[in-house]
């Protein structure tokens, strides 16, 4: 049901100012309409009526067909710019897949007036963040920047919309093709279950259906592509008439329209784009497919074809998915997870523009058998059980509450609101869909849910996919009875150009001149307050009135550090059990209560603390706090809950033993700290420690960890301090003193010219991690300055390491370096996931960059870039309640002065190249670095030895 995050909106009535909002929006629309630049017309102006939830906006259109949606939000000095093109992998042709995603990469490679790598460097130097994403139905590009940088972002986006082709070279194409292959290797081929979606969809959709191939494309299709194909793809689909420009935030509407007209108005229209047909997908019979993978847990996935996005039956099908497997009070959870047959199980109704599917999956729990046929039977029986159970009034009410809560939480960022407007406009032609969504889900009846069950699910054919470990074919749900038939490879990658062979604009002004930034913005740092509960637990908070929500986090010093090494994983396991039953209510009853409140309470633990995160609608805060108190003070510690979570943890650890990234993290920690210190042993525990953990151990850890003496609270709410403290008063019932945490010292395994190698037979990629112990956290001293020193080496996208390995060599999807500091110690890290066949070359390049930086340091230009980027990014740091809470927790945990950001800014402004290069000489000596590689030992070990390294096998 996460799709309802799409309904992010401004609920003016919730802020108590709907009438004012309407007046302001009307005034803005009138002014904008009266002063519109030539060629722009106002299509629509909207502001929420009293009691209505929606995002105020004005919608315009340029003469070339570009749709422009503007939303004003002056609460923070930032803007979010989104350009969405209505083209995804659905516009590709069979045998020519991967173009939409490949083109997303090409759009960051410079244009006629923007040099190679300049787009990313310009956004980063402006203190912003940016990215692009591709899915089946659309591609979008976005930037979040301080509001004084808006004109510069429009210059960048317009230049690649109208002037990309002159800068597109064969060399750039080859580098980005290699980058996409690396991305596929990292995210698909080298990940457990990574190929699940593409195998499933080939069986689910008819041959040649736009969803029958993966968005990232088939490797052989990427090999088949040419740079001319990419040019044709751009000319066919990237015209302004197939795009929506959405801007939200602290903007002047008249000025913004003038800039939009200047930069985008001269771009010529592209070919006309017609909607794709949406015939409902059907299956003639149930199809069984399977494949073996490097996994530990067998997985079964069952899918039923249903409708398409925004079909009248989408909403009741979503409600059905929620009842079947949407939470801990669902049928599938009860029958599969609660009864111990699966470690995970859920149902969802995923919708895209052309098709939706009801999808059910389960990961087996080998403790009750790994075969998938019994799991499929339980799933089928659970579907039948729904028919007997039916739909309750609470089922419908829960959905309504979830939508309303998620909509309100979606108000908390400009990006969320802009994304909602852009998506709704792209797929419906109407940015304002929020109230419509609330009404269509609110209108769902019990009869509707039973009707769609009978129409789309009951007795209907499905696709059943089994994913089993290597050599585990005997575990599949049933013998394969389907093999996809593929159409012929398309001779042309793109059709329908209709003479638009070269979509390149002509400019009436000099686009080579980068627009200057506006006047510097002022930071909107939260105003903090401190207080204590009656039990002396410290509370630090701030009032944030943009949404009627409250975010609370309780932190308990300890976590993994508080447990003995022989009991590693106990803090984590105890937290998970506390997410279950209490002495008064079952897990299912508590889940239902929270769902009906639109709230969440989550226990967790990490290396140095246990925590409880609470999100609530402020109107329901009292009831949410009552549940928090019950879960904190009266945990059930039910034996069945403990054993189930213990089994889930054990199976998760087994799964991680097949994940290259998880193996690398565990091995890197072990290399840095040794296995005699808590930081060198996974806070999730190990396969050696978790089996011996008992319910008595969890109870004892609870008594030691969850005490008032260990606790501190961070709170962000629309309530003022006094009123919020009254709401938090029940937590004062927590008692207990502070626990003694023993000091531990690292015993690093780092050795000169040594590579620790973890064998991952047949790995498509190798994971490289280089690092050493370094500095603990400080806000104004050497650690902070070291992070500044490292910024141009490996933290920014256009850092030396990333540009070398990704953009120049095509070895990886991404590479980076960083300093990470804790309270006691810290470390330096550099690394990347790289193609297996270039493991030695990639490692050599990483070490070359570190060596050169150690010896030569940064340049004056790099220092200027670092200063610009970091100082201006501060405008982005305090927008949402989550970001405010993170800022407060940093102050609280490290006992920082409230003005520490101001002190950091002074250091940043006054530090010089010599100081930073001295730190590079001190902390980046490559001879002091340890090296870890996770990869195929048979192929990579000889090449690493050929570089002169001693290679030592590491076991986990």
Tab-separated table of N, CA, C and O in Angstrom, residues 328-391:
chain	number	residue	atom	x	y	z
A	328	UNK	N	0.971	-7.247	9.883
A	328	UNK	CA	1.074	-8.364	10.818
A	328	UNK	C	-0.288	-8.905	11.246
A	328	UNK	O	-0.339	-9.914	11.945
A	329	UNK	N	-1.365	-8.241	10.842
A	329	UNK	CA	-2.678	-8.820	11.131
A	329	UNK	C	-3.338	-9.365	9.872
A	329	UNK	O	-4.558	-9.516	9.817
A	330	UNK	N	-2.521	-9.665	8.863
A	330	UNK	CA	-3.044	-10.191	7.603
A	330	UNK	C	-3.118	-11.712	7.633
A	330	UNK	O	-2.527	-12.377	8.493
A	331	UNK	N	-3.832	-12.253	6.656
A	331	UNK	CA	-4.009	-13.707	6.587
A	331	UNK	C	-2.692	-14.416	6.305
A	331	UNK	O	-2.357	-15.429	6.939
A	332	UNK	N	-1.923	-13.913	5.360
A	332	UNK	CA	-0.666	-14.568	5.013
A	332	UNK	C	0.324	-14.517	6.167
A	332	UNK	O	1.057	-15.492	6.413
A	333	UNK	N	0.387	-13.397	6.883
A	333	UNK	CA	1.285	-13.324	8.023
A	333	UNK	C	0.902	-14.374	9.064
A	333	UNK	O	1.763	-15.089	9.593
A	334	UNK	N	-0.378	-14.484	9.325
A	334	UNK	CA	-0.857	-15.457	10.318
A	334	UNK	C	-0.504	-16.883	9.904
A	334	UNK	O	0.015	-17.667	10.708
A	335	UNK	N	-0.763	-17.230	8.659
A	335	UNK	CA	-0.626	-18.617	8.238
A	335	UNK	C	0.797	-19.019	7.873
A	335	UNK	O	1.148	-20.202	7.974
A	336	UNK	N	1.613	-18.056	7.446
A	336	UNK	CA	2.961	-18.392	7.004
A	336	UNK	C	4.040	-17.966	8.004
A	336	UNK	O	4.858	-18.791	8.419
A	337	UNK	N	4.029	-16.708	8.400
A	337	UNK	CA	5.090	-16.203	9.272
A	337	UNK	C	4.819	-16.572	10.722
A	337	UNK	O	5.672	-17.110	11.417
A	338	UNK	N	3.622	-16.288	11.178
A	338	UNK	CA	3.271	-16.578	12.578
A	338	UNK	C	3.412	-18.061	12.892
A	338	UNK	O	3.880	-18.451	13.961
A	339	UNK	N	3.036	-18.900	11.917
A	339	UNK	CA	3.119	-20.349	12.124
A	339	UNK	C	4.486	-20.923	11.783
A	339	UNK	O	4.680	-22.144	11.844
A	340	UNK	N	5.441	-20.056	11.369
A	340	UNK	CA	6.812	-20.488	11.214
A	340	UNK	C	7.176	-21.145	9.902
A	340	UNK	O	8.288	-21.663	9.753
A	341	UNK	N	6.286	-21.116	8.918
A	341	UNK	CA	6.602	-21.746	7.631
A	341	UNK	C	7.438	-20.824	6.737
A	341	UNK	O	8.106	-21.285	5.810
A	342	UNK	N	7.387	-19.537	6.987
A	342	UNK	CA	8.129	-18.569	6.173
A	342	UNK	C	8.740	-17.520	7.093
A	342	UNK	O	8.189	-17.199	8.148
A	343	UNK	N	9.882	-16.987	6.679
A	343	UNK	CA	10.490	-15.898	7.444
A	343	UNK	C	9.948	-14.554	6.983
A	343	UNK	O	9.991	-13.569	7.719
A	344	UNK	N	9.435	-14.511	5.759
A	344	UNK	CA	8.754	-13.326	5.253
A	344	UNK	C	7.646	-13.770	4.324
A	344	UNK	O	7.779	-14.761	3.612
A	345	UNK	N	6.561	-13.016	4.330
A	345	UNK	CA	5.465	-13.265	3.389
A	345	UNK	C	4.622	-12.007	3.303
A	345	UNK	O	4.374	-11.350	4.323
A	346	UNK	N	4.191	-11.670	2.113
A	346	UNK	CA	3.359	-10.485	1.964
A	346	UNK	C	2.610	-10.537	0.646
A	346	UNK	O	2.920	-11.339	-0.239
A	347	UNK	N	1.622	-9.656	0.528
A	347	UNK	CA	0.876	-9.472	-0.717
A	347	UNK	C	0.861	-7.993	-1.041
A	347	UNK	O	0.817	-7.141	-0.144
A	348	UNK	N	0.905	-7.681	-2.322
A	348	UNK	CA	0.839	-6.290	-2.749
A	348	UNK	C	0.142	-6.218	-4.095
A	348	UNK	O	0.099	-7.206	-4.834
A	349	UNK	N	-0.405	-5.054	-4.394
A	349	UNK	CA	-1.043	-4.851	-5.685
A	349	UNK	C	-0.310	-3.711	-6.380
A	349	UNK	O	-0.622	-2.546	-6.203
A	350	UNK	N	0.710	-4.082	-7.138
A	350	UNK	CA	1.543	-3.096	-7.804
A	350	UNK	C	0.934	-2.658	-9.120
A	350	UNK	O	0.543	-3.486	-9.946
A	351	UNK	N	0.845	-1.350	-9.335
A	351	UNK	CA	0.220	-0.819	-10.552
A	351	UNK	C	1.176	0.076	-11.316
A	351	UNK	O	1.852	0.930	-10.734
A	352	UNK	N	1.197	-0.109	-12.619
A	352	UNK	CA	1.891	0.777	-13.538
A	352	UNK	C	0.887	1.283	-14.563
A	352	UNK	O	-0.285	0.885	-14.543
A	353	UNK	N	1.339	2.123	-15.465
A	353	UNK	CA	0.425	2.794	-16.379
A	353	UNK	C	-0.365	1.812	-17.235
A	353	UNK	O	-1.551	2.018	-17.501
A	354	UNK	N	0.252	0.697	-17.633
A	354	UNK	CA	-0.395	-0.223	-18.565
A	354	UNK	C	-0.949	-1.469	-17.912
A	354	UNK	O	-1.792	-2.151	-18.515
A	355	UNK	N	-0.497	-1.809	-16.724
A	355	UNK	CA	-0.925	-3.069	-16.110
A	355	UNK	C	-0.613	-3.082	-14.626
A	355	UNK	O	0.325	-2.428	-14.155
A	356	UNK	N	-1.421	-3.867	-13.904
A	356	UNK	CA	-1.206	-4.112	-12.476
A	356	UNK	C	-1.127	-5.621	-12.245
A	356	UNK	O	-1.592	-6.412	-13.067
A	357	UNK	N	-0.585	-5.995	-11.106
A	357	UNK	CA	-0.589	-7.405	-10.738
A	357	UNK	C	-0.724	-7.563	-9.233
A	357	UNK	O	-0.136	-6.806	-8.460
A	358	UNK	N	-1.523	-8.529	-8.833
A	358	UNK	CA	-1.594	-8.932	-7.434
A	358	UNK	C	-0.463	-9.919	-7.213
A	358	UNK	O	-0.425	-10.995	-7.815
A	359	UNK	N	0.484	-9.536	-6.374
A	359	UNK	CA	1.701	-10.328	-6.202
A	359	UNK	C	1.819	-10.794	-4.757
A	359	UNK	O	1.666	-10.006	-3.825
A	360	UNK	N	2.095	-12.076	-4.599
A	360	UNK	CA	2.276	-12.685	-3.283
A	360	UNK	C	3.625	-13.389	-3.280
A	360	UNK	O	3.961	-14.106	-4.230
A	361	UNK	N	4.411	-13.175	-2.227
A	361	UNK	CA	5.682	-13.897	-2.157
A	361	UNK	C	5.921	-14.407	-0.749
A	361	UNK	O	5.377	-13.880	0.233
A	362	UNK	N	6.739	-15.441	-0.658
A	362	UNK	CA	7.118	-16.000	0.638
A	362	UNK	C	8.528	-16.547	0.558
A	362	UNK	O	8.912	-17.182	-0.435
A	363	UNK	N	9.319	-16.274	1.611
A	363	UNK	CA	10.642	-16.860	1.780
A	363	UNK	C	10.526	-17.965	2.814
A	363	UNK	O	10.087	-17.724	3.945
A	364	UNK	N	10.925	-19.173	2.445
A	364	UNK	CA	10.706	-20.310	3.337
A	364	UNK	C	11.558	-20.218	4.590
A	364	UNK	O	12.631	-19.612	4.600
A	365	UNK	N	11.079	-20.857	5.637
A	365	UNK	CA	11.851	-21.063	6.856
A	365	UNK	C	12.291	-22.528	6.862
A	365	UNK	O	11.482	-23.425	7.122
A	366	UNK	N	13.574	-22.805	6.556
A	366	UNK	CA	14.027	-24.194	6.469
A	366	UNK	C	13.798	-24.997	7.744
A	366	UNK	O	13.819	-26.226	7.700
A	367	UNK	N	13.591	-24.304	8.867
A	367	UNK	CA	13.317	-25.024	10.107
A	367	UNK	C	12.061	-25.867	9.990
A	367	UNK	O	11.898	-26.862	10.710
A	368	UNK	N	11.146	-25.484	9.075
A	368	UNK	CA	9.931	-26.271	8.844
A	368	UNK	C	9.910	-26.867	7.442
A	368	UNK	O	8.864	-27.275	6.956
A	369	UNK	N	11.070	-26.877	6.796
A	369	UNK	CA	11.151	-27.452	5.462
A	369	UNK	C	11.321	-26.385	4.402
A	369	UNK	O	10.710	-25.324	4.470
A	370	UNK	N	12.172	-26.687	3.418
A	370	UNK	CA	12.505	-25.697	2.397
A	370	UNK	C	11.727	-25.875	1.110
A	370	UNK	O	11.825	-25.044	0.212
A	371	UNK	N	10.943	-26.956	0.978
A	371	UNK	CA	10.208	-27.199	-0.264
A	371	UNK	C	9.148	-26.122	-0.472
A	371	UNK	O	8.497	-25.672	0.479
A	372	UNK	N	8.947	-25.720	-1.728
A	372	UNK	CA	8.019	-24.642	-2.036
A	372	UNK	C	6.606	-25.114	-2.331
A	372	UNK	O	5.664	-24.310	-2.260
A	373	UNK	N	6.412	-26.370	-2.678
A	373	UNK	CA	5.060	-26.854	-2.948
A	373	UNK	C	4.146	-26.690	-1.734
A	373	UNK	O	3.004	-26.210	-1.877
A	374	UNK	N	4.585	-27.046	-0.512
A	374	UNK	CA	3.725	-26.813	0.657
A	374	UNK	C	3.448	-25.333	0.899
A	374	UNK	O	2.361	-24.969	1.352
A	375	UNK	N	4.421	-24.484	0.585
A	375	UNK	CA	4.213	-23.048	0.771
A	375	UNK	C	3.169	-22.537	-0.208
A	375	UNK	O	2.283	-21.738	0.154
A	376	UNK	N	3.254	-22.994	-1.457
A	376	UNK	CA	2.234	-22.591	-2.425
A	376	UNK	C	0.846	-23.020	-1.949
A	376	UNK	O	-0.125	-22.261	-2.067
A	377	UNK	N	0.750	-24.223	-1.381
A	377	UNK	CA	-0.561	-24.702	-0.911
A	377	UNK	C	-1.096	-23.817	0.214
A	377	UNK	O	-2.288	-23.472	0.241
A	378	UNK	N	-0.222	-23.413	1.140
A	378	UNK	CA	-0.673	-22.533	2.225
A	378	UNK	C	-1.152	-21.202	1.660
A	378	UNK	O	-2.159	-20.635	2.120
A	379	UNK	N	-0.443	-20.695	0.653
A	379	UNK	CA	-0.866	-19.437	0.034
A	379	UNK	C	-2.239	-19.603	-0.616
A	379	UNK	O	-3.140	-18.754	-0.446
A	380	UNK	N	-2.415	-20.697	-1.363
A	380	UNK	CA	-3.712	-20.931	-2.006
A	380	UNK	C	-4.813	-21.095	-0.959
A	380	UNK	O	-5.921	-20.549	-1.116
A	381	UNK	N	-4.509	-21.815	0.119
A	381	UNK	CA	-5.494	-21.997	1.190
A	381	UNK	C	-5.822	-20.660	1.855
A	381	UNK	O	-6.971	-20.409	2.251
A	382	UNK	N	-4.807	-19.786	1.979
A	382	UNK	CA	-5.019	-18.468	2.590
A	382	UNK	C	-5.918	-17.606	1.722
A	382	UNK	O	-6.762	-16.849	2.231
A	383	UNK	N	-5.748	-17.708	0.407
A	383	UNK	CA	-6.636	-16.973	-0.505
A	383	UNK	C	-8.062	-17.463	-0.345
A	383	UNK	O	-9.024	-16.666	-0.282
A	384	UNK	N	-8.218	-18.776	-0.244
A	384	UNK	CA	-9.564	-19.324	-0.030
A	384	UNK	C	-10.127	-18.895	1.324
A	384	UNK	O	-11.334	-18.672	1.460
A	385	UNK	N	-9.254	-18.797	2.323
A	385	UNK	CA	-9.691	-18.380	3.660
A	385	UNK	C	-10.278	-16.973	3.629
A	385	UNK	O	-11.226	-16.674	4.375
A	386	UNK	N	-9.712	-16.124	2.781
A	386	UNK	CA	-10.262	-14.775	2.668
A	386	UNK	C	-11.735	-14.829	2.298
A	386	UNK	O	-12.555	-14.049	2.818
A	387	UNK	N	-12.086	-15.717	1.390
A	387	UNK	CA	-13.477	-15.807	0.941
A	387	UNK	C	-14.399	-16.110	2.109
A	387	UNK	O	-15.514	-15.574	2.210
A	388	UNK	N	-13.935	-16.974	3.015
A	388	UNK	CA	-14.730	-17.307	4.197
A	388	UNK	C	-14.738	-16.155	5.201
A	388	UNK	O	-15.772	-15.830	5.790
A	389	UNK	N	-13.566	-15.536	5.365
A	389	UNK	CA	-13.433	-14.445	6.329
A	389	UNK	C	-14.221	-13.219	5.917
A	389	UNK	O	-14.895	-12.577	6.719
A	390	UNK	N	-14.125	-12.872	4.626
A	390	UNK	CA	-14.805	-11.688	4.149
A	390	UNK	C	-14.075	-10.409	4.504
A	390	UNK	O	-12.910	-10.410	4.897
A	391	UNK	N	-14.774	-9.294	4.388
A	391	UNK	CA	-14.209	-7.970	4.625
A	391	UNK	C	-14.922	-7.341	5.803
A	391	UNK	O	-16.152	-7.390	5.890
